[in-house]
CSV table of C-alpha atoms in Angstrom, one decimal:
chain,number,residue,atom,x,y,z
A,1,MET,CA,14.7,-54.7,65.7
A,2,GLU,CA,13.7,-51.3,67.0
A,3,ASN,CA,14.2,-51.8,70.7
A,4,GLN,CA,13.0,-48.3,71.6
A,5,LYS,CA,9.3,-49.2,71.1
A,6,SER,CA,7.4,-47.7,74.0
A,7,LYS,CA,5.8,-49.9,76.6
A,8,LEU,CA,2.4,-48.4,75.7
A,9,SER,CA,2.8,-49.2,72.0
A,10,ILE,CA,3.7,-52.8,72.8
A,11,LEU,CA,0.6,-53.0,74.9
A,12,THR,CA,-1.7,-51.4,72.3
A,13,ASN,CA,-0.2,-53.1,69.3
A,14,GLY,CA,-2.4,-56.2,69.7
A,15,LEU,CA,-5.6,-54.3,69.9
A,16,ILE,CA,-5.9,-53.0,66.3
A,17,LYS,CA,-2.6,-52.4,64.6
A,18,GLU,CA,-1.2,-56.0,64.9
A,19,ASN,CA,-4.5,-57.6,66.0
A,20,PRO,CA,-3.6,-61.3,66.0
A,21,VAL,CA,-6.9,-62.4,64.3
A,22,LEU,CA,-7.7,-59.5,62.0
A,23,VAL,CA,-4.3,-58.3,60.9
A,24,LEU,CA,-1.9,-61.2,61.5
A,25,VAL,CA,-4.7,-63.7,60.6
A,26,ILE,CA,-3.5,-66.4,63.0
A,27,GLY,CA,-5.7,-68.3,65.4
A,28,THR,CA,-8.6,-68.4,62.9
A,29,CYS,CA,-9.8,-71.9,63.9
A,30,PRO,CA,-10.6,-71.0,67.6
A,31,THR,CA,-12.0,-67.7,66.4
A,32,LEU,CA,-14.6,-69.2,64.2
A,33,ALA,CA,-15.4,-72.0,66.6
A,34,THR,CA,-15.9,-70.0,69.8
A,35,SER,CA,-17.4,-66.8,68.5
A,36,THR,CA,-20.9,-68.3,68.3
A,37,SER,CA,-22.0,-66.3,71.3
A,38,VAL,CA,-20.5,-63.6,73.4
A,39,GLU,CA,-20.3,-65.9,76.4
A,40,THR,CA,-18.1,-68.5,74.8
A,41,ALA,CA,-16.1,-65.7,73.2
A,42,VAL,CA,-15.3,-64.1,76.5
A,43,GLY,CA,-14.5,-67.5,78.1
A,44,MET,CA,-12.1,-68.6,75.3
A,45,GLY,CA,-10.5,-65.1,75.1
A,46,LEU,CA,-9.7,-64.9,78.8
A,47,ALA,CA,-8.4,-68.5,79.0
A,48,ALA,CA,-6.2,-68.0,76.0
A,49,THR,CA,-5.0,-64.6,77.3
A,50,ALA,CA,-4.0,-66.2,80.7
A,51,VAL,CA,-2.0,-68.9,78.9
A,52,LEU,CA,-0.5,-66.3,76.5
A,53,ILE,CA,0.8,-64.1,79.2
A,54,CYS,CA,2.3,-67.0,81.2
A,55,SER,CA,3.9,-68.6,78.2
A,56,ASN,CA,5.3,-65.3,77.0
A,57,ILE,CA,6.8,-64.5,80.3
A,58,VAL,CA,8.4,-67.9,80.7
A,59,ILE,CA,9.7,-68.1,77.2
A,60,SER,CA,11.2,-64.7,77.2
A,61,ALA,CA,12.9,-65.6,80.5
A,62,VAL,CA,14.5,-68.8,79.2
A,63,HIS,CA,15.0,-68.1,75.5
A,64,HIS,CA,18.7,-67.4,76.0
A,65,PHE,CA,19.2,-71.0,77.1
A,66,ILE,CA,17.2,-72.6,74.4
A,67,PRO,CA,19.2,-73.8,71.3
A,68,ASP,CA,17.7,-72.6,68.1
A,69,ASN,CA,17.1,-76.1,66.6
A,70,VAL,CA,14.8,-77.3,69.5
A,71,ARG,CA,13.1,-74.0,70.2
A,72,ILE,CA,9.7,-75.1,68.8
A,73,PRO,CA,9.5,-78.3,70.9
A,74,CYS,CA,10.5,-76.3,73.9
A,75,TYR,CA,7.9,-73.6,73.3
A,76,ILE,CA,5.2,-76.2,72.8
A,77,THR,CA,6.1,-78.0,76.0
A,78,VAL,CA,5.9,-74.8,78.0
A,79,ILE,CA,2.6,-73.9,76.4
A,80,ALA,CA,1.1,-77.3,76.8
A,81,ALA,CA,2.1,-77.4,80.5
A,82,PHE,CA,0.4,-74.0,81.1
A,83,VAL,CA,-2.8,-75.1,79.3
A,84,THR,CA,-3.0,-78.3,81.3
A,85,ILE,CA,-2.4,-76.3,84.5
A,86,VAL,CA,-5.1,-73.8,83.6
A,87,GLN,CA,-7.4,-76.7,82.7
A,88,MET,CA,-6.9,-78.5,86.0
A,89,LEU,CA,-7.3,-75.4,88.0
A,90,LEU,CA,-10.5,-74.4,86.2
A,91,GLN,CA,-11.9,-77.9,86.6
A,92,ALA,CA,-11.2,-77.8,90.4
A,93,PHE,CA,-12.1,-74.2,91.2
A,94,VAL,CA,-14.4,-72.8,88.5
A,95,PRO,CA,-16.2,-76.0,87.2
A,96,SER,CA,-18.9,-73.9,85.5
A,97,LEU,CA,-16.3,-72.2,83.3
A,98,TYR,CA,-14.6,-75.5,82.7
A,99,SER,CA,-17.8,-77.1,81.4
A,100,ALA,CA,-18.7,-74.0,79.3
A,101,LEU,CA,-15.3,-74.1,77.5
A,102,GLY,CA,-15.3,-77.8,77.2
A,103,LEU,CA,-13.5,-78.9,74.1
A,104,PHE,CA,-11.9,-75.5,73.4
A,105,LEU,CA,-9.6,-75.5,76.4
A,106,PRO,CA,-7.2,-78.2,75.3
A,107,LEU,CA,-7.3,-76.6,71.8
A,108,ILE,CA,-5.4,-73.6,73.2
A,109,VAL,CA,-2.2,-75.8,73.0
A,110,VAL,CA,-2.3,-75.5,69.3
A,111,ASN,CA,-3.6,-71.9,69.2
A,112,CYS,CA,-1.3,-70.3,66.6
A,113,ILE,CA,-1.5,-67.0,68.5
A,114,ILE,CA,0.4,-68.3,71.5
A,115,LEU,CA,3.1,-70.2,69.5
A,116,GLY,CA,3.2,-67.2,67.0
A,117,ARG,CA,3.9,-64.7,69.8
A,118,ALA,CA,6.4,-67.0,71.4
A,119,GLU,CA,8.2,-67.2,68.1
A,120,MET,CA,7.8,-63.6,66.9
A,121,PHE,CA,8.0,-61.6,70.2
A,122,ALA,CA,8.8,-63.5,73.4
A,123,GLY,CA,11.8,-65.3,71.8
A,124,LYS,CA,13.4,-61.9,71.0
A,125,ASN,CA,12.4,-59.5,73.8
A,126,GLY,CA,12.6,-59.1,77.5
A,127,VAL,CA,10.2,-60.4,80.2
A,128,VAL,CA,8.3,-57.1,80.8
A,129,ASP,CA,7.8,-56.4,77.2
A,130,SER,CA,6.7,-59.9,76.5
A,131,ALA,CA,4.2,-59.8,79.4
A,132,LEU,CA,2.8,-56.5,77.9
A,133,ASP,CA,2.7,-58.1,74.5
A,134,GLY,CA,0.8,-61.1,75.9
A,135,ILE,CA,-1.8,-58.8,77.6
A,136,GLY,CA,-2.2,-56.7,74.5
A,137,MET,CA,-2.5,-59.6,72.1
A,138,GLY,CA,-4.8,-61.5,74.5
A,139,LEU,CA,-7.1,-58.5,74.8
A,140,GLY,CA,-7.1,-58.0,71.0
A,141,PHE,CA,-8.1,-61.6,70.6
A,142,THR,CA,-10.8,-61.4,73.2
A,143,LEU,CA,-12.2,-58.1,71.8
A,144,THR,CA,-12.3,-59.5,68.3
A,145,LEU,CA,-14.1,-62.6,69.5
A,146,MET,CA,-16.6,-60.5,71.4
A,147,VAL,CA,-17.3,-58.3,68.3
A,148,MET,CA,-17.8,-61.4,66.2
A,149,GLY,CA,-19.7,-63.1,68.9
A,150,THR,CA,-22.0,-60.1,69.1
A,151,ILE,CA,-22.7,-60.1,65.4
A,152,ARG,CA,-23.3,-63.9,65.2
A,153,GLU,CA,-25.3,-64.1,68.4
A,154,ILE,CA,-27.7,-61.2,67.5
A,155,LEU,CA,-28.2,-62.4,63.9
A,156,GLY,CA,-28.1,-66.1,64.8
A,157,THR,CA,-30.3,-66.3,67.9
A,158,GLY,CA,-31.8,-62.8,68.1
A,159,THR,CA,-30.5,-62.2,71.7
A,160,TRP,CA,-27.4,-60.6,73.0
A,161,LEU,CA,-25.2,-61.7,76.0
A,162,ALA,CA,-27.4,-64.8,76.6
A,163,GLY,CA,-26.1,-67.7,78.5
A,164,SER,CA,-25.4,-68.8,82.0
A,165,TRP,CA,-22.2,-66.7,82.2
A,166,PHE,CA,-20.3,-69.5,83.8
A,167,GLY,CA,-22.9,-69.9,86.5
A,168,LEU,CA,-22.9,-66.3,87.6
A,169,ALA,CA,-26.1,-65.1,85.8
A,170,PRO,CA,-29.5,-65.8,87.5
A,171,ALA,CA,-31.3,-68.8,86.1
A,172,SER,CA,-34.0,-66.6,84.5
A,173,TRP,CA,-31.4,-64.6,82.5
A,174,LYS,CA,-32.1,-65.2,78.8
A,175,GLY,CA,-30.1,-62.4,77.3
A,176,ILE,CA,-31.2,-59.0,75.9
A,177,PRO,CA,-33.7,-59.6,73.1
A,178,ILE,CA,-32.6,-57.6,70.0
A,179,LEU,CA,-34.1,-59.3,67.0
A,180,SER,CA,-35.9,-62.2,68.7
A,181,ASN,CA,-39.1,-60.3,69.1
A,182,PHE,CA,-39.3,-59.6,65.3
A,183,ILE,CA,-37.7,-62.4,63.3
A,184,PRO,CA,-36.6,-65.9,64.1
A,185,GLY,CA,-32.8,-66.4,64.4
A,186,MET,CA,-30.8,-67.2,61.3
A,187,SER,CA,-29.0,-70.3,62.5
A,188,ILE,CA,-26.5,-70.1,59.6
A,189,MET,CA,-24.8,-67.3,61.5
A,190,THR,CA,-24.0,-69.6,64.4
A,191,LEU,CA,-22.7,-72.3,62.0
A,192,VAL,CA,-19.3,-72.1,60.2
A,193,PRO,CA,-20.4,-70.1,57.1
A,194,GLY,CA,-21.8,-67.4,59.3
A,195,GLY,CA,-18.5,-67.4,61.1
A,196,PHE,CA,-16.7,-66.7,57.9
A,197,PHE,CA,-19.2,-63.9,57.0
A,198,ALA,CA,-18.7,-62.2,60.3
A,199,PHE,CA,-14.9,-62.7,60.2
A,200,ALA,CA,-14.7,-61.1,56.7
A,201,ILE,CA,-16.9,-58.2,57.7
A,202,VAL,CA,-15.0,-57.4,60.8
A,203,MET,CA,-11.7,-57.8,59.1
A,204,ALA,CA,-12.7,-55.5,56.2
A,205,ALA,CA,-14.0,-52.9,58.6
A,206,VAL,CA,-10.7,-52.9,60.6
A,207,HIS,CA,-8.6,-52.7,57.4
A,208,TYR,CA,-10.8,-49.8,56.1
A,209,LEU,CA,-10.5,-47.9,59.3
A,210,THR,CA,-6.7,-48.3,59.6
A,211,ARG,CA,-5.9,-48.0,55.9
A,212,ASP,CA,-3.9,-44.7,56.2
A,213,LYS,CA,-2.9,-44.7,59.8
A,214,SER,CA,-0.7,-47.7,60.0
A,215,LYS,CA,2.0,-49.0,57.7
A,216,ILE,CA,1.5,-52.5,58.8
A,217,LYS,CA,3.9,-54.2,56.5
A,218,ASN,CA,6.7,-51.7,57.2
A,219,ASP,CA,6.2,-52.1,60.9
A,220,PHE,CA,6.5,-55.9,60.7
A,221,GLY,CA,9.6,-55.7,58.6
A,222,CYS,CA,12.0,-58.5,58.8
A,223,ALA,CA,12.1,-58.4,62.6
A,224,GLY,CA,8.5,-59.6,62.8
A,225,CYS,CA,9.2,-62.5,60.5
A,226,ALA,CA,9.6,-66.0,61.9
A,227,MET,CA,12.0,-66.8,59.1
A,228,GLU,CA,14.3,-63.9,59.8
A,229,ASP,CA,17.3,-65.9,60.9
A,230,SER,CA,17.3,-68.2,57.9
A,231,CYS,CA,16.3,-65.6,55.3
A,232,THR,CA,18.9,-65.0,52.6
A,233,ASP,CA,17.1,-62.1,50.8
A,234,LYS,CA,16.1,-59.6,53.3
A,235,SER,CA,16.5,-56.6,51.0
A,236,ALA,CA,13.9,-57.9,48.5
A,237,CYS,CA,11.5,-58.5,51.3
A,238,ALA,CA,12.0,-55.1,52.7
A,239,GLU,CA,11.4,-53.5,49.3
A,240,LYS,CA,8.2,-55.4,48.8
A,241,GLY,CA,7.1,-54.5,52.3
A,242,ALA,CA,7.7,-50.8,51.7
A,243,ALA,CA,5.9,-50.8,48.4
B,1,MET,CA,33.0,-83.2,57.1
B,2,LYS,CA,32.9,-81.2,60.3
B,3,ASP,CA,34.1,-82.8,63.5
B,4,PHE,CA,31.4,-84.3,65.7
B,5,ASP,CA,30.5,-81.4,68.0
B,6,LYS,CA,29.5,-82.9,71.3
B,7,LYS,CA,28.2,-79.6,72.7
B,8,GLU,CA,26.1,-79.0,69.6
B,9,PHE,CA,24.7,-82.5,69.9
B,10,PHE,CA,24.0,-82.8,73.6
B,11,ARG,CA,22.9,-79.2,74.5
B,12,PRO,CA,19.5,-79.4,72.8
B,13,VAL,CA,18.8,-82.7,74.4
B,14,ILE,CA,19.7,-81.5,77.8
B,15,VAL,CA,17.8,-78.3,77.5
B,16,LEU,CA,14.6,-80.0,76.2
B,17,SER,CA,14.9,-82.7,78.9
B,18,CYS,CA,15.2,-80.0,81.6
B,19,ILE,CA,12.2,-78.1,80.3
B,20,CYS,CA,10.1,-81.3,80.1
B,21,PHE,CA,11.2,-82.2,83.7
B,22,VAL,CA,10.2,-78.8,85.1
B,23,ALA,CA,6.9,-78.9,83.2
B,24,THR,CA,6.2,-82.4,84.5
B,25,LEU,CA,7.0,-81.2,88.0
B,26,ALA,CA,4.6,-78.2,87.7
B,27,LEU,CA,1.9,-80.5,86.4
B,28,ALA,CA,2.3,-83.0,89.1
B,29,LEU,CA,2.1,-80.3,91.7
B,30,THR,CA,-1.1,-78.8,90.2
B,31,ASN,CA,-2.6,-82.3,90.0
B,32,PHE,CA,-1.7,-82.9,93.6
B,33,VAL,CA,-3.6,-79.7,94.6
B,34,SER,CA,-6.5,-80.0,92.2
B,35,SER,CA,-7.4,-83.7,91.9
B,36,PRO,CA,-9.0,-84.1,95.4
B,37,VAL,CA,-11.1,-80.9,94.7
B,38,ILE,CA,-12.1,-82.3,91.3
B,39,ALA,CA,-13.1,-85.6,92.8
B,40,ALA,CA,-15.1,-83.9,95.5
B,41,ASN,CA,-16.8,-81.6,93.0
B,42,THR,CA,-17.7,-84.6,90.8
B,43,GLU,CA,-19.2,-86.5,93.7
B,44,LYS,CA,-21.1,-83.5,95.0
B,45,ALA,CA,-22.5,-82.8,91.5
B,46,ALA,CA,-23.5,-86.4,91.1
B,47,VAL,CA,-25.4,-86.4,94.4
B,48,ALA,CA,-27.1,-83.1,93.5
B,49,THR,CA,-28.0,-84.4,90.0
B,50,ARG,CA,-29.5,-87.6,91.5
B,51,LYS,CA,-31.5,-85.6,93.9
B,52,ALA,CA,-32.7,-83.3,91.1
B,53,LEU,CA,-33.7,-86.1,88.8
B,54,LEU,CA,-35.6,-88.0,91.5
B,55,ALA,CA,-37.1,-85.4,93.7
B,56,ASP,CA,-39.2,-87.8,95.7
B,57,ALA,CA,-36.2,-89.8,96.9
B,58,ASP,CA,-34.8,-89.3,100.4
B,59,ASP,CA,-31.4,-90.9,100.1
B,60,PHE,CA,-29.7,-93.2,97.6
B,61,THR,CA,-27.9,-96.6,97.9
B,62,SER,CA,-25.6,-97.9,95.2
B,63,VAL,CA,-26.8,-101.3,93.8
B,64,THR,CA,-24.2,-101.2,91.0
B,65,ASP,CA,-22.4,-104.3,92.4
B,66,THR,CA,-25.5,-106.5,92.5
B,67,MET,CA,-26.4,-106.0,88.8
B,68,ASP,CA,-25.3,-107.4,85.5
B,69,LEU,CA,-24.4,-104.3,83.6
B,70,THR,CA,-23.6,-105.9,80.3
B,71,SER,CA,-24.9,-103.6,77.6
B,72,GLU,CA,-28.3,-104.5,76.0
B,73,THR,CA,-27.9,-102.1,73.1
B,74,GLY,CA,-24.2,-102.3,72.4
B,75,LYS,CA,-24.0,-98.5,72.1
B,76,ALA,CA,-24.5,-97.4,75.7
B,77,THR,CA,-23.4,-98.9,79.0
B,78,VAL,CA,-24.8,-98.3,82.5
B,79,THR,CA,-21.9,-97.6,84.8
B,80,ASP,CA,-23.7,-97.2,88.1
B,81,VAL,CA,-27.2,-97.5,89.5
B,82,TYR,CA,-28.5,-95.9,92.7
B,83,THR,CA,-31.9,-96.8,94.1
B,84,ALA,CA,-33.8,-94.5,96.4
B,85,ASN,CA,-34.0,-95.8,100.0
B,86,ASN,CA,-37.7,-95.0,100.2
B,87,GLY,CA,-38.5,-96.9,97.0
B,88,ALA,CA,-39.2,-93.8,94.9
B,89,GLY,CA,-37.2,-95.2,92.0
B,90,ALA,CA,-33.7,-95.4,90.7
B,91,VAL,CA,-31.1,-93.2,89.0
B,92,PHE,CA,-28.8,-94.7,86.3
B,93,THR,CA,-25.5,-93.3,85.1
B,94,VAL,CA,-25.0,-94.2,81.5
B,95,GLU,CA,-21.9,-93.8,79.3
B,96,THR,CA,-22.5,-93.6,75.5
B,97,GLY,CA,-20.5,-92.9,72.5
B,98,SER,CA,-21.4,-89.5,71.0
B,99,PHE,CA,-20.0,-87.2,68.3
B,100,GLY,CA,-17.0,-85.9,70.1
B,101,GLY,CA,-16.3,-88.9,72.4
B,102,THR,CA,-17.8,-90.3,75.6
B,103,LEU,CA,-21.0,-88.7,76.8
B,104,THR,CA,-22.1,-89.3,80.4
B,105,MET,CA,-25.7,-88.9,81.4
B,106,MET,CA,-28.0,-89.7,84.3
B,107,VAL,CA,-31.5,-91.0,83.9
B,108,GLY,CA,-34.0,-91.0,86.7
B,109,ILE,CA,-36.9,-93.5,86.6
B,110,ASP,CA,-39.6,-93.6,89.3
B,111,LYS,CA,-41.3,-96.6,90.9
B,112,ASP,CA,-43.9,-96.7,88.1
B,113,GLY,CA,-41.2,-96.9,85.5
B,114,GLU,CA,-41.7,-93.4,84.3
B,115,ILE,CA,-38.7,-91.3,83.4
B,116,THR,CA,-38.4,-88.4,85.8
B,117,GLY,CA,-35.6,-86.7,84.0
B,118,VAL,CA,-32.5,-87.0,81.9
B,119,GLU,CA,-29.4,-84.9,82.5
B,120,VAL,CA,-26.0,-84.8,80.7
B,121,THR,CA,-23.2,-84.6,83.2
B,122,ASP,CA,-20.1,-84.8,80.9
B,123,HIS,CA,-19.6,-84.6,77.2
B,124,GLU,CA,-17.1,-83.7,74.5
B,125,ASP,CA,-19.5,-82.6,71.8
B,126,THR,CA,-19.3,-79.3,69.8
B,127,PRO,CA,-20.7,-76.4,71.8
B,128,GLY,CA,-23.6,-74.8,70.0
B,129,VAL,CA,-24.3,-77.8,67.8
B,130,GLY,CA,-24.4,-81.1,69.8
B,131,THR,CA,-25.1,-79.2,73.0
B,132,LYS,CA,-28.6,-78.2,71.6
B,133,ASN,CA,-29.6,-81.7,72.7
B,134,PHE,CA,-28.8,-80.9,76.3
B,135,VAL,CA,-31.3,-78.1,77.0
B,136,ALA,CA,-34.2,-78.7,79.3
B,137,ASP,CA,-36.7,-78.2,76.4
B,138,TYR,CA,-35.3,-81.1,74.5
B,139,LEU,CA,-34.5,-83.5,77.4
B,140,GLY,CA,-37.9,-82.7,78.9
B,141,GLN,CA,-39.4,-84.8,76.1
B,142,TYR,CA,-38.3,-87.9,77.9
B,143,THR,CA,-40.1,-87.0,81.1
B,144,GLY,CA,-43.1,-89.3,81.7
B,145,LEU,CA,-42.1,-91.9,79.1
B,146,THR,CA,-42.0,-95.5,80.1
B,147,ALA,CA,-40.7,-97.0,77.0
B,148,LEU,CA,-39.0,-96.0,73.7
B,149,ASN,CA,-39.9,-97.7,70.4
B,150,THR,CA,-36.4,-97.6,68.9
B,151,GLN,CA,-32.8,-96.7,69.7
B,152,ASN,CA,-32.6,-94.4,66.7
B,153,VAL,CA,-33.8,-90.9,67.6
B,154,LYS,CA,-34.6,-90.1,63.9
B,155,LYS,CA,-37.1,-93.1,63.8
B,156,GLU,CA,-38.6,-92.5,67.2
B,157,ASN,CA,-42.4,-92.0,67.0
B,158,VAL,CA,-43.3,-92.3,70.6
B,159,GLN,CA,-45.8,-89.8,72.0
B,160,THR,CA,-44.4,-87.4,74.6
B,161,GLN,CA,-46.2,-86.4,77.7
B,162,SER,CA,-47.6,-83.3,76.0
B,163,GLY,CA,-49.1,-85.4,73.3
B,164,ALA,CA,-46.8,-84.2,70.6
B,165,PRO,CA,-44.6,-86.7,68.7
B,166,PHE,CA,-41.0,-87.0,69.8
B,167,ALA,CA,-38.9,-84.3,67.9
B,168,PHE,CA,-35.2,-84.8,67.4
B,169,ILE,CA,-32.8,-81.9,66.6
B,170,SER,CA,-31.9,-81.7,62.9
B,171,GLY,CA,-28.2,-81.4,62.4
B,172,ALA,CA,-27.3,-82.7,65.8
B,173,SER,CA,-28.8,-86.2,65.5
B,174,VAL,CA,-25.5,-88.1,66.4
B,175,THR,CA,-25.7,-86.6,69.9
B,176,GLY,CA,-29.5,-87.1,69.8
B,177,THR,CA,-29.1,-90.8,69.0
B,178,ALA,CA,-26.4,-91.3,71.6
B,179,LEU,CA,-28.7,-89.8,74.2
B,180,HIS,CA,-31.6,-91.9,72.9
B,181,ALA,CA,-29.6,-95.1,73.1
B,182,GLY,CA,-28.6,-94.2,76.7
B,183,VAL,CA,-32.2,-93.7,77.8
B,184,TYR,CA,-33.1,-97.0,76.0
B,185,GLU,CA,-30.3,-98.8,77.9
B,186,ALA,CA,-31.4,-97.3,81.3
B,187,LEU,CA,-35.0,-98.4,80.7
B,188,ALA,CA,-33.8,-101.9,79.9
B,189,LYS,CA,-31.7,-102.0,83.1
B,190,TYR,CA,-34.6,-100.7,85.1
B,191,ALA,CA,-36.7,-103.6,83.9
B,192,MET,CA,-34.0,-105.9,85.4
B,193,LEU,CA,-34.3,-104.3,88.8
B,194,HIS,CA,-37.8,-105.8,89.2
């Protein structure tokens, strides 16, 4: 693996070039579920980012001691512990955020992005790089959720940034009316099909904008593949990737 | 066949056990710190909700132990009952099975048997779908009612305080029915108080 990657490029990789949701296409389930409004999108994005950074740091610190054949159970244990810790701390000290995230918080345990980064990055890199990767990927995830949340909220309910903002917004805050003064909300946008529409549009836009600038497949190469260690035909894969 | 490699066999077990042990330790520590705060928060929230639901009440006394709380409806169960010390009414905490799991709600009923308010305090339903039943506009339909005609929200035809027929939320009727059964149960238990 090219170890000379600059710290900045590790940090910014997750934003667009290797955006976990739009380019790697992992973590689709929480993306569709929590992007119904900007408020839930931000909450989920930040909670997942916190867990991602912590788990990346711990896993990169201990991955030398973990035998290969039990690495997934070990990663899951670390991730589940962090999620539960975050859950208990939120419930105790930020109950409004805890109740806003509700069901989605325990779902972070099985968020592919966190396990995926543990496997693809933290298990092969140092602590600092892994922490940066966690921040970048987390921000990429949060930003994607916010963009999708914006589309779905404006079309679905007509307002933007509505919600209690985890108890911080004044009680009279109803969001910025964008379309609600003209047309009623299209509630399909807040349901699952609308999630797929928004997902496809954002994904297509990002791929269009980055079509020449990044050679995504090349960059991933075999080093980015979870099956690298057991792969028997790396040359074929590299050829396909370059094509 | 290869010789039995002790190191190969025991190392994963030991490493995984160590990680689990450390994780458990961290969780126990966090729980030690957070559980008293969570319990205090829950109690404070419950007191505040009771006050909000029954504004005329001065203070509350639990009468949970003096009542038979066997479920009337089979769907919902009253878990505690607090009566206002000045006789303004009572607040019931009801647990009911909803879409995602247990839904906990509080129902305030005043001395005339009129519902003063319904509040959901805990739930595991889908945000954005089931939670549409938890907004003040929807729950406000219960205010002022003294009886419900049925436990099924879809068949409910009782007239609300504003004169309009009771309207359930289409697409979120599992949660709506759970709430409805909870209110029905609370009204039934209120009748037993007198």
